[in-house]
Amino acid sequence: MLHKEQHLANVSSLSGFLLLKFSEVWEMQILYFIGFLVFYLAAVAGNLLIISAVASDHHLHTPMYFFLMSLAIQDVGQVSVIFPKAMANSLRNCRHISYSGCVAQVLMFVFFIASDFFLLTVMAYDRYVAICNPLHYEILMNKHVCIRMIATVWNVSFFYDVLHTGGTFATPFCSNDINQFFCEIPALLKLACSDFHLAEIVVLFVSASIGLCCFIFIVVTYVHIFTAVLRIPSALGRQKAFSTCLPHLIVYSMFIFTGYFAYLKPTSNFTSHLDLAFTLLYSSFPPMMNPIIYSLRNKDVKHALSKLFGLRSSFRNNLSILVQQR
């Protein structure tokens, strides 16, 4: 008993945590750095293009693209919370993250994950109003309503985030060795000294209830949407309606399934390559794929992007002409 109390005191007095070290070989650490850098740049570049396209083209200043731009901003934040630290540790051959840094990482990562989930729910409602009640769309989804929706998403996400983070760090840890490349909540809960963590159980119950309600809302919403779409007499009209809903359905399904496999898989006391693969999948794959999914079949986004690059190319051509004339 005395030994256990001394052990807890020693762990509590540590200044931080030790993240997962992928390899003892320096060359392999560089390879991991390059891999993280590729994932990070791909996700950030794709989402910044979506943000630039929506912001620069006034034809895209509609609720659907306003929510899409907000989703892109949140995705940039999500990958920026975890990958720069992982890349810095790989370069410096270091595993350490401070206790406050770990808390901040969990706080911000959970905030962006929760914001994505709630925003995707709001986007389903936007599609419902656009297809099932198009005559009142501009009234129901005006600029002020959209801003209030985004503000509500962020406020609810922050409240949920504080509860979830507080529940995670409310118990003492018996170890500081995190078997992940960032401060992930499932990995942190494995370090807790008590299996019965009441605060976190309450938060998980609340999370499951909210998640189930949002899931049911989206399912019911799309049942009404598909019913309305099938009543459209024109095949072109049905195709256009489906094309606006399909990217949202793909993004939402990808978000749910990657999160499901990462958080609801059987827990183990050691980290396998499968655990790392699932963590990389849900933390980087949706932010990286969302811009591709939304721009691949969306003519408006592709037109805005081509116009954006066209302006830049014309600027370069005019500049080269001026240089030649001089």
GROMACS .gro file of C-alpha atoms in nm:
model
  326
    1MET     CA    1   0.000   0.000   0.000
    2LEU     CA    2   0.280   0.239   0.090
    3HIS     CA    3   0.462   0.146  -0.231
    4LYS     CA    4   0.150   0.218  -0.435
    5GLU     CA    5   0.104   0.558  -0.269
    6GLN     CA    6   0.469   0.645  -0.339
    7HIS     CA    7   0.423   0.536  -0.699
    8LEU     CA    8   0.115   0.758  -0.737
    9ALA     CA    9   0.300   1.050  -0.582
   10ASN     CA   10   0.589   1.002  -0.822
   11VAL     CA   11   0.357   0.989  -1.124
   12SER     CA   12   0.161   1.293  -1.009
   13SER     CA   13   0.482   1.491  -0.964
   14LEU     CA   14   0.594   1.432  -1.325
   15SER     CA   15   0.593   1.738  -1.546
   16GLY     CA   16   0.431   1.568  -1.843
   17PHE     CA   17   0.372   1.260  -2.054
   18LEU     CA   18   0.576   1.050  -2.293
   19LEU     CA   19   0.426   1.004  -2.638
   20LEU     CA   20   0.481   0.701  -2.857
   21LYS     CA   21   0.822   0.667  -3.017
   22PHE     CA   22   0.790   0.500  -3.355
   23SER     CA   23   1.148   0.387  -3.394
   24GLU     CA   24   1.490   0.401  -3.230
   25VAL     CA   25   1.653   0.451  -3.571
   26TRP     CA   26   1.702   0.816  -3.669
   27GLU     CA   27   1.644   0.749  -4.040
   28MET     CA   28   1.308   0.590  -3.962
   29GLN     CA   29   1.216   0.890  -3.750
   30ILE     CA   30   1.282   1.111  -4.054
   31LEU     CA   31   1.055   0.887  -4.263
   32TYR     CA   32   0.778   0.924  -4.006
   33PHE     CA   33   0.832   1.301  -4.010
   34ILE     CA   34   0.793   1.304  -4.390
   35GLY     CA   35   0.479   1.091  -4.364
   36PHE     CA   36   0.323   1.323  -4.106
   37LEU     CA   37   0.423   1.624  -4.315
   38VAL     CA   38   0.254   1.480  -4.626
   39PHE     CA   39  -0.069   1.409  -4.436
   40TYR     CA   40  -0.064   1.753  -4.276
   41LEU     CA   41   0.011   1.952  -4.591
   42ALA     CA   42  -0.248   1.758  -4.794
   43ALA     CA   43  -0.520   1.825  -4.536
   44VAL     CA   44  -0.430   2.191  -4.482
   45ALA     CA   45  -0.382   2.271  -4.852
   46GLY     CA   46  -0.711   2.109  -4.956
   47ASN     CA   47  -0.914   2.286  -4.689
   48LEU     CA   48  -0.744   2.621  -4.750
   49LEU     CA   49  -0.840   2.590  -5.118
   50ILE     CA   50  -1.204   2.534  -5.018
   51ILE     CA   51  -1.191   2.835  -4.783
   52SER     CA   52  -1.031   3.055  -5.053
   53ALA     CA   53  -1.278   2.942  -5.320
   54VAL     CA   54  -1.585   3.012  -5.105
   55ALA     CA   55  -1.450   3.343  -4.974
   56SER     CA   56  -1.347   3.475  -5.317
   57ASP     CA   57  -1.656   3.380  -5.521
   58HIS     CA   58  -1.974   3.570  -5.432
   59HIS     CA   59  -2.181   3.300  -5.607
   60LEU     CA   60  -2.081   3.066  -5.324
   61HIS     CA   61  -2.197   3.299  -5.048
   62THR     CA   62  -2.489   3.072  -4.964
   63PRO     CA   63  -2.566   2.878  -4.643
   64MET     CA   64  -2.444   2.546  -4.786
   65TYR     CA   65  -2.101   2.683  -4.877
   66PHE     CA   66  -2.085   2.892  -4.559
   67PHE     CA   67  -2.117   2.569  -4.360
   68LEU     CA   68  -1.866   2.400  -4.592
   69MET     CA   69  -1.614   2.679  -4.527
   70SER     CA   70  -1.673   2.643  -4.151
   71LEU     CA   71  -1.612   2.268  -4.181
   72ALA     CA   72  -1.286   2.337  -4.366
   73ILE     CA   73  -1.172   2.582  -4.095
   74GLN     CA   74  -1.243   2.323  -3.827
   75ASP     CA   75  -1.057   2.052  -4.022
   76VAL     CA   76  -0.749   2.275  -4.049
   77GLY     CA   77  -0.766   2.326  -3.673
   78GLN     CA   78  -0.806   1.954  -3.608
   79VAL     CA   79  -0.492   1.846  -3.793
   80SER     CA   80  -0.295   2.149  -3.666
   81VAL     CA   81  -0.353   2.041  -3.307
   82ILE     CA   82  -0.177   1.704  -3.338
   83PHE     CA   83   0.054   1.682  -3.640
   84PRO     CA   84   0.298   1.973  -3.579
   85LYS     CA   85   0.381   1.835  -3.233
   86ALA     CA   86   0.426   1.483  -3.373
   87MET     CA   87   0.653   1.618  -3.649
   88ALA     CA   88   0.858   1.823  -3.403
   89ASN     CA   89   0.906   1.519  -3.178
   90SER     CA   90   1.014   1.307  -3.475
   91LEU     CA   91   1.274   1.565  -3.581
   92ARG     CA   92   1.408   1.618  -3.231
   93ASN     CA   93   1.395   1.246  -3.146
   94CYS     CA   94   1.187   1.340  -2.843
   95ARG     CA   95   0.878   1.192  -2.677
   96HIS     CA   96   0.792   1.451  -2.412
   97ILE     CA   97   0.478   1.664  -2.394
   98SER     CA   98   0.403   1.878  -2.090
   99TYR     CA   99   0.099   1.814  -1.873
  100SER     CA  100  -0.057   2.148  -1.971
  101GLY     CA  101   0.032   2.083  -2.335
  102CYS     CA  102  -0.144   1.747  -2.320
  103VAL     CA  103  -0.453   1.904  -2.163
  104ALA     CA  104  -0.456   2.175  -2.430
  105GLN     CA  105  -0.416   1.916  -2.706
  106VAL     CA  106  -0.709   1.709  -2.577
  107LEU     CA  107  -0.919   2.023  -2.525
  108MET     CA  108  -0.865   2.155  -2.877
  109PHE     CA  109  -0.882   1.820  -3.055
  110VAL     CA  110  -1.212   1.722  -2.888
  111PHE     CA  111  -1.350   2.069  -2.963
  112PHE     CA  112  -1.280   2.038  -3.337
  113ILE     CA  113  -1.405   1.677  -3.352
  114ALA     CA  114  -1.728   1.770  -3.173
  115SER     CA  115  -1.769   2.081  -3.390
  116ASP     CA  116  -1.741   1.869  -3.704
  117PHE     CA  117  -2.005   1.628  -3.577
  118PHE     CA  118  -2.255   1.898  -3.478
  119LEU     CA  119  -2.188   2.098  -3.794
  120LEU     CA  120  -2.257   1.793  -4.012
  121THR     CA  121  -2.590   1.762  -3.829
  122VAL     CA  122  -2.668   2.128  -3.906
  123MET     CA  123  -2.571   2.073  -4.270
  124ALA     CA  124  -2.825   1.790  -4.293
  125TYR     CA  125  -3.096   2.034  -4.177
  126ASP     CA  126  -2.978   2.285  -4.439
  127ARG     CA  127  -3.021   2.025  -4.714
  128TYR     CA  128  -3.362   1.931  -4.574
  129VAL     CA  129  -3.489   2.291  -4.592
  130ALA     CA  130  -3.338   2.344  -4.940
  131ILE     CA  131  -3.506   2.036  -5.089
  132CYS     CA  132  -3.823   1.989  -4.884
  133ASN     CA  133  -3.911   2.356  -4.829
  134PRO     CA  134  -3.738   2.553  -5.107
  135LEU     CA  135  -3.987   2.842  -5.113
  136HIS     CA  136  -3.901   2.939  -4.755
  137TYR     CA  137  -3.530   2.856  -4.778
  138GLU     CA  138  -3.405   3.216  -4.785
  139ILE     CA  139  -3.621   3.303  -4.485
  140LEU     CA  140  -3.537   2.997  -4.276
  141MET     CA  141  -3.166   2.994  -4.366
  142ASN     CA  142  -3.075   3.360  -4.387
  143LYS     CA  143  -2.734   3.501  -4.292
  144HIS     CA  144  -2.820   3.574  -3.929
  145VAL     CA  145  -2.968   3.227  -3.876
  146CYS     CA  146  -2.655   3.063  -4.021
  147ILE     CA  147  -2.426   3.267  -3.795
  148ARG     CA  148  -2.637   3.175  -3.492
  149MET     CA  149  -2.619   2.809  -3.593
  150ILE     CA  150  -2.239   2.818  -3.617
  151ALA     CA  151  -2.218   3.002  -3.284
  152THR     CA  152  -2.443   2.737  -3.126
  153VAL     CA  153  -2.229   2.458  -3.271
  154TRP     CA  154  -1.912   2.610  -3.125
  155ASN     CA  155  -2.070   2.686  -2.786
  156VAL     CA  156  -2.216   2.336  -2.747
  157SER     CA  157  -1.887   2.182  -2.867
  158PHE     CA  158  -1.688   2.386  -2.617
  159PHE     CA  159  -1.921   2.291  -2.330
  160TYR     CA  160  -1.902   1.924  -2.425
  161ASP     CA  161  -1.526   1.957  -2.472
  162VAL     CA  162  -1.470   2.100  -2.123
  163LEU     CA  163  -1.679   1.819  -1.968
  164HIS     CA  164  -1.495   1.549  -2.164
  165THR     CA  165  -1.148   1.688  -2.097
  166GLY     CA  166  -1.226   1.748  -1.730
  167GLY     CA  167  -1.355   1.394  -1.693
  168THR     CA  168  -1.039   1.255  -1.851
  169PHE     CA  169  -0.796   1.444  -1.628
  170ALA     CA  170  -1.004   1.425  -1.308
  171THR     CA  171  -0.838   1.101  -1.198
  172PRO     CA  172  -0.469   1.043  -1.112
  173PHE     CA  173  -0.260   0.854  -1.365
  174CYS     CA  174  -0.051   0.550  -1.269
  175SER     CA  175   0.178   0.599  -1.568
  176ASN     CA  176   0.281   0.877  -1.801
  177ASP     CA  177   0.365   0.658  -2.102
  178ILE     CA  178   0.099   0.726  -2.368
  179ASN     CA  179   0.090   0.461  -2.638
  180GLN     CA  180  -0.012   0.705  -2.910
  181PHE     CA  181   0.156   0.983  -3.109
  182PHE     CA  182  -0.070   1.246  -2.948
  183CYS     CA  183  -0.275   1.285  -2.629
  184GLU     CA  184  -0.571   1.071  -2.729
  185ILE     CA  185  -0.845   1.016  -2.469
  186PRO     CA  186  -0.867   0.633  -2.501
  187ALA     CA  187  -0.488   0.610  -2.457
  188LEU     CA  188  -0.502   0.842  -2.155
  189LEU     CA  189  -0.784   0.644  -1.990
  190LYS     CA  190  -0.565   0.333  -2.001
  191LEU     CA  191  -0.325   0.516  -1.768
  192ALA     CA  192  -0.592   0.591  -1.506
  193CYS     CA  193  -0.534   0.433  -1.166
  194SER     CA  194  -0.900   0.334  -1.130
  195ASP     CA  195  -1.109   0.140  -1.380
  196PHE     CA  196  -1.423   0.301  -1.238
  197HIS     CA  197  -1.397   0.662  -1.347
  198LEU     CA  198  -1.739   0.806  -1.261
  199ALA     CA  199  -1.689   1.149  -1.420
  200GLU     CA  200  -1.578   1.004  -1.752
  201ILE     CA  201  -1.856   0.742  -1.749
  202VAL     CA  202  -2.114   1.019  -1.708
  203VAL     CA  203  -1.956   1.217  -1.992
  204LEU     CA  204  -1.947   0.909  -2.217
  205PHE     CA  205  -2.314   0.842  -2.142
  206VAL     CA  206  -2.403   1.201  -2.229
  207SER     CA  207  -2.188   1.177  -2.545
  208ALA     CA  208  -2.358   0.855  -2.654
  209SER     CA  209  -2.702   1.007  -2.594
  210ILE     CA  210  -2.622   1.324  -2.791
  211GLY     CA  211  -2.458   1.122  -3.069
  212LEU     CA  212  -2.758   0.890  -3.094
  213CYS     CA  213  -3.001   1.184  -3.108
  214CYS     CA  214  -2.798   1.350  -3.385
  215PHE     CA  215  -2.776   1.021  -3.576
  216ILE     CA  216  -3.153   0.966  -3.554
  217PHE     CA  217  -3.211   1.327  -3.660
  218ILE     CA  218  -2.991   1.285  -3.970
  219VAL     CA  219  -3.153   0.952  -4.064
  220VAL     CA  220  -3.506   1.097  -4.033
  221THR     CA  221  -3.398   1.408  -4.222
  222TYR     CA  222  -3.264   1.206  -4.514
  223VAL     CA  223  -3.574   0.987  -4.523
  224HIS     CA  224  -3.775   1.306  -4.582
  225ILE     CA  225  -3.516   1.435  -4.831
  226PHE     CA  226  -3.514   1.116  -5.041
  227THR     CA  227  -3.894   1.102  -5.033
  228ALA     CA  228  -3.909   1.459  -5.163
  229VAL     CA  229  -3.641   1.395  -5.427
  230LEU     CA  230  -3.822   1.090  -5.565
  231ARG     CA  231  -4.131   1.307  -5.617
  232ILE     CA  232  -3.941   1.546  -5.845
  233PRO     CA  233  -4.073   1.477  -6.198
  234SER     CA  234  -3.757   1.584  -6.380
  235ALA     CA  235  -3.465   1.338  -6.392
  236LEU     CA  236  -3.225   1.632  -6.411
  237GLY     CA  237  -3.384   1.784  -6.101
  238ARG     CA  238  -3.352   1.456  -5.911
  239GLN     CA  239  -2.988   1.425  -6.016
  240LYS     CA  240  -2.911   1.781  -5.904
  241ALA     CA  241  -3.080   1.725  -5.567
  242PHE     CA  242  -2.893   1.399  -5.510
  243SER     CA  243  -2.561   1.563  -5.609
  244THR     CA  244  -2.600   1.823  -5.332
  245CYS     CA  245  -2.675   1.556  -5.070
  246LEU     CA  246  -2.427   1.286  -5.170
  247PRO     CA  247  -2.107   1.463  -5.053
  248HIS     CA  248  -2.260   1.533  -4.713
  249LEU     CA  249  -2.368   1.169  -4.675
  250ILE     CA  250  -2.021   1.042  -4.772
  251VAL     CA  251  -1.844   1.282  -4.533
  252TYR     CA  252  -2.081   1.200  -4.246
  253SER     CA  253  -2.050   0.823  -4.304
  254MET     CA  254  -1.671   0.847  -4.319
  255PHE     CA  255  -1.664   1.053  -3.999
  256ILE     CA  256  -1.890   0.806  -3.813
  257PHE     CA  257  -1.717   0.486  -3.928
  258THR     CA  258  -1.360   0.602  -3.868
  259GLY     CA  259  -1.454   0.733  -3.523
  260TYR     CA  260  -1.642   0.410  -3.446
  261PHE     CA  261  -1.343   0.188  -3.525
  262ALA     CA  262  -1.104   0.415  -3.336
  263TYR     CA  263  -1.304   0.459  -3.014
  264LEU     CA  264  -1.522   0.145  -2.990
  265LYS     CA  265  -1.268  -0.120  -3.082
  266PRO     CA  266  -1.162  -0.362  -2.803
  267THR     CA  267  -0.904  -0.200  -2.575
  268SER     CA  268  -0.564  -0.352  -2.505
  269ASN     CA  269  -0.272  -0.260  -2.284
  270PHE     CA  270  -0.028  -0.238  -2.573
  271THR     CA  271  -0.029  -0.048  -2.897
  272SER     CA  272  -0.049  -0.244  -3.219
  273HIS     CA  273   0.002  -0.127  -3.574
  274LEU     CA  274  -0.376  -0.160  -3.615
  275ASP     CA  275  -0.437   0.088  -3.330
  276LEU     CA  276  -0.202   0.337  -3.494
  277ALA     CA  277  -0.368   0.285  -3.832
  278PHE     CA  278  -0.715   0.351  -3.688
  279THR     CA  279  -0.592   0.660  -3.503
  280LEU     CA  280  -0.431   0.800  -3.819
  281LEU     CA  281  -0.747   0.710  -4.010
  282TYR     CA  282  -0.994   0.905  -3.800
  283SER     CA  283  -0.759   1.194  -3.715
  284SER     CA  284  -0.629   1.272  -4.065
  285PHE     CA  285  -0.838   1.093  -4.329
  286PRO     CA  286  -1.167   1.291  -4.296
  287PRO     CA  287  -0.996   1.635  -4.293
  288MET     CA  288  -0.788   1.529  -4.594
  289MET     CA  289  -1.077   1.377  -4.792
  290ASN     CA  290  -1.351   1.633  -4.718
  291PRO     CA  291  -1.223   1.893  -4.970
  292ILE     CA  292  -1.186   1.624  -5.238
  293ILE     CA  293  -1.535   1.485  -5.179
  294TYR     CA  294  -1.700   1.826  -5.183
  295SER     CA  295  -1.514   1.953  -5.490
  296LEU     CA  296  -1.502   1.635  -5.699
  297ARG     CA  297  -1.866   1.643  -5.817
  298ASN     CA  298  -1.946   2.005  -5.734
  299LYS     CA  299  -1.936   2.223  -6.043
  300ASP     CA  300  -1.968   2.547  -5.844
  301VAL     CA  301  -1.664   2.471  -5.629
  302LYS     CA  302  -1.460   2.355  -5.930
  303HIS     CA  303  -1.557   2.670  -6.119
  304ALA     CA  304  -1.457   2.888  -5.823
  305LEU     CA  305  -1.124   2.707  -5.792
  306SER     CA  306  -1.052   2.739  -6.164
  307LYS     CA  307  -1.140   3.107  -6.148
  308LEU     CA  308  -0.915   3.147  -5.845
  309PHE     CA  309  -0.621   2.987  -6.024
  310GLY     CA  310  -0.714   3.167  -6.345
  311LEU     CA  311  -0.680   3.503  -6.173
  312ARG     CA  312  -0.340   3.405  -6.047
  313SER     CA  313  -0.225   3.280  -6.387
  314SER     CA  314  -0.353   3.594  -6.562
  315PHE     CA  315  -0.171   3.804  -6.303
  316ARG     CA  316   0.150   3.616  -6.378
  317ASN     CA  317   0.096   3.654  -6.755
  318ASN     CA  318   0.037   4.030  -6.721
  319LEU     CA  319   0.343   4.060  -6.502
  320SER     CA  320   0.559   3.874  -6.755
  321ILE     CA  321   0.427   4.097  -7.036
  322LEU     CA  322   0.519   4.408  -6.838
  323VAL     CA  323   0.866   4.271  -6.774
  324GLN     CA  324   0.917   4.193  -7.145
  325GLN     CA  325   0.801   4.540  -7.247
  326ARG     CA  326   1.056   4.698  -7.015
   0.00000   0.00000   0.00000
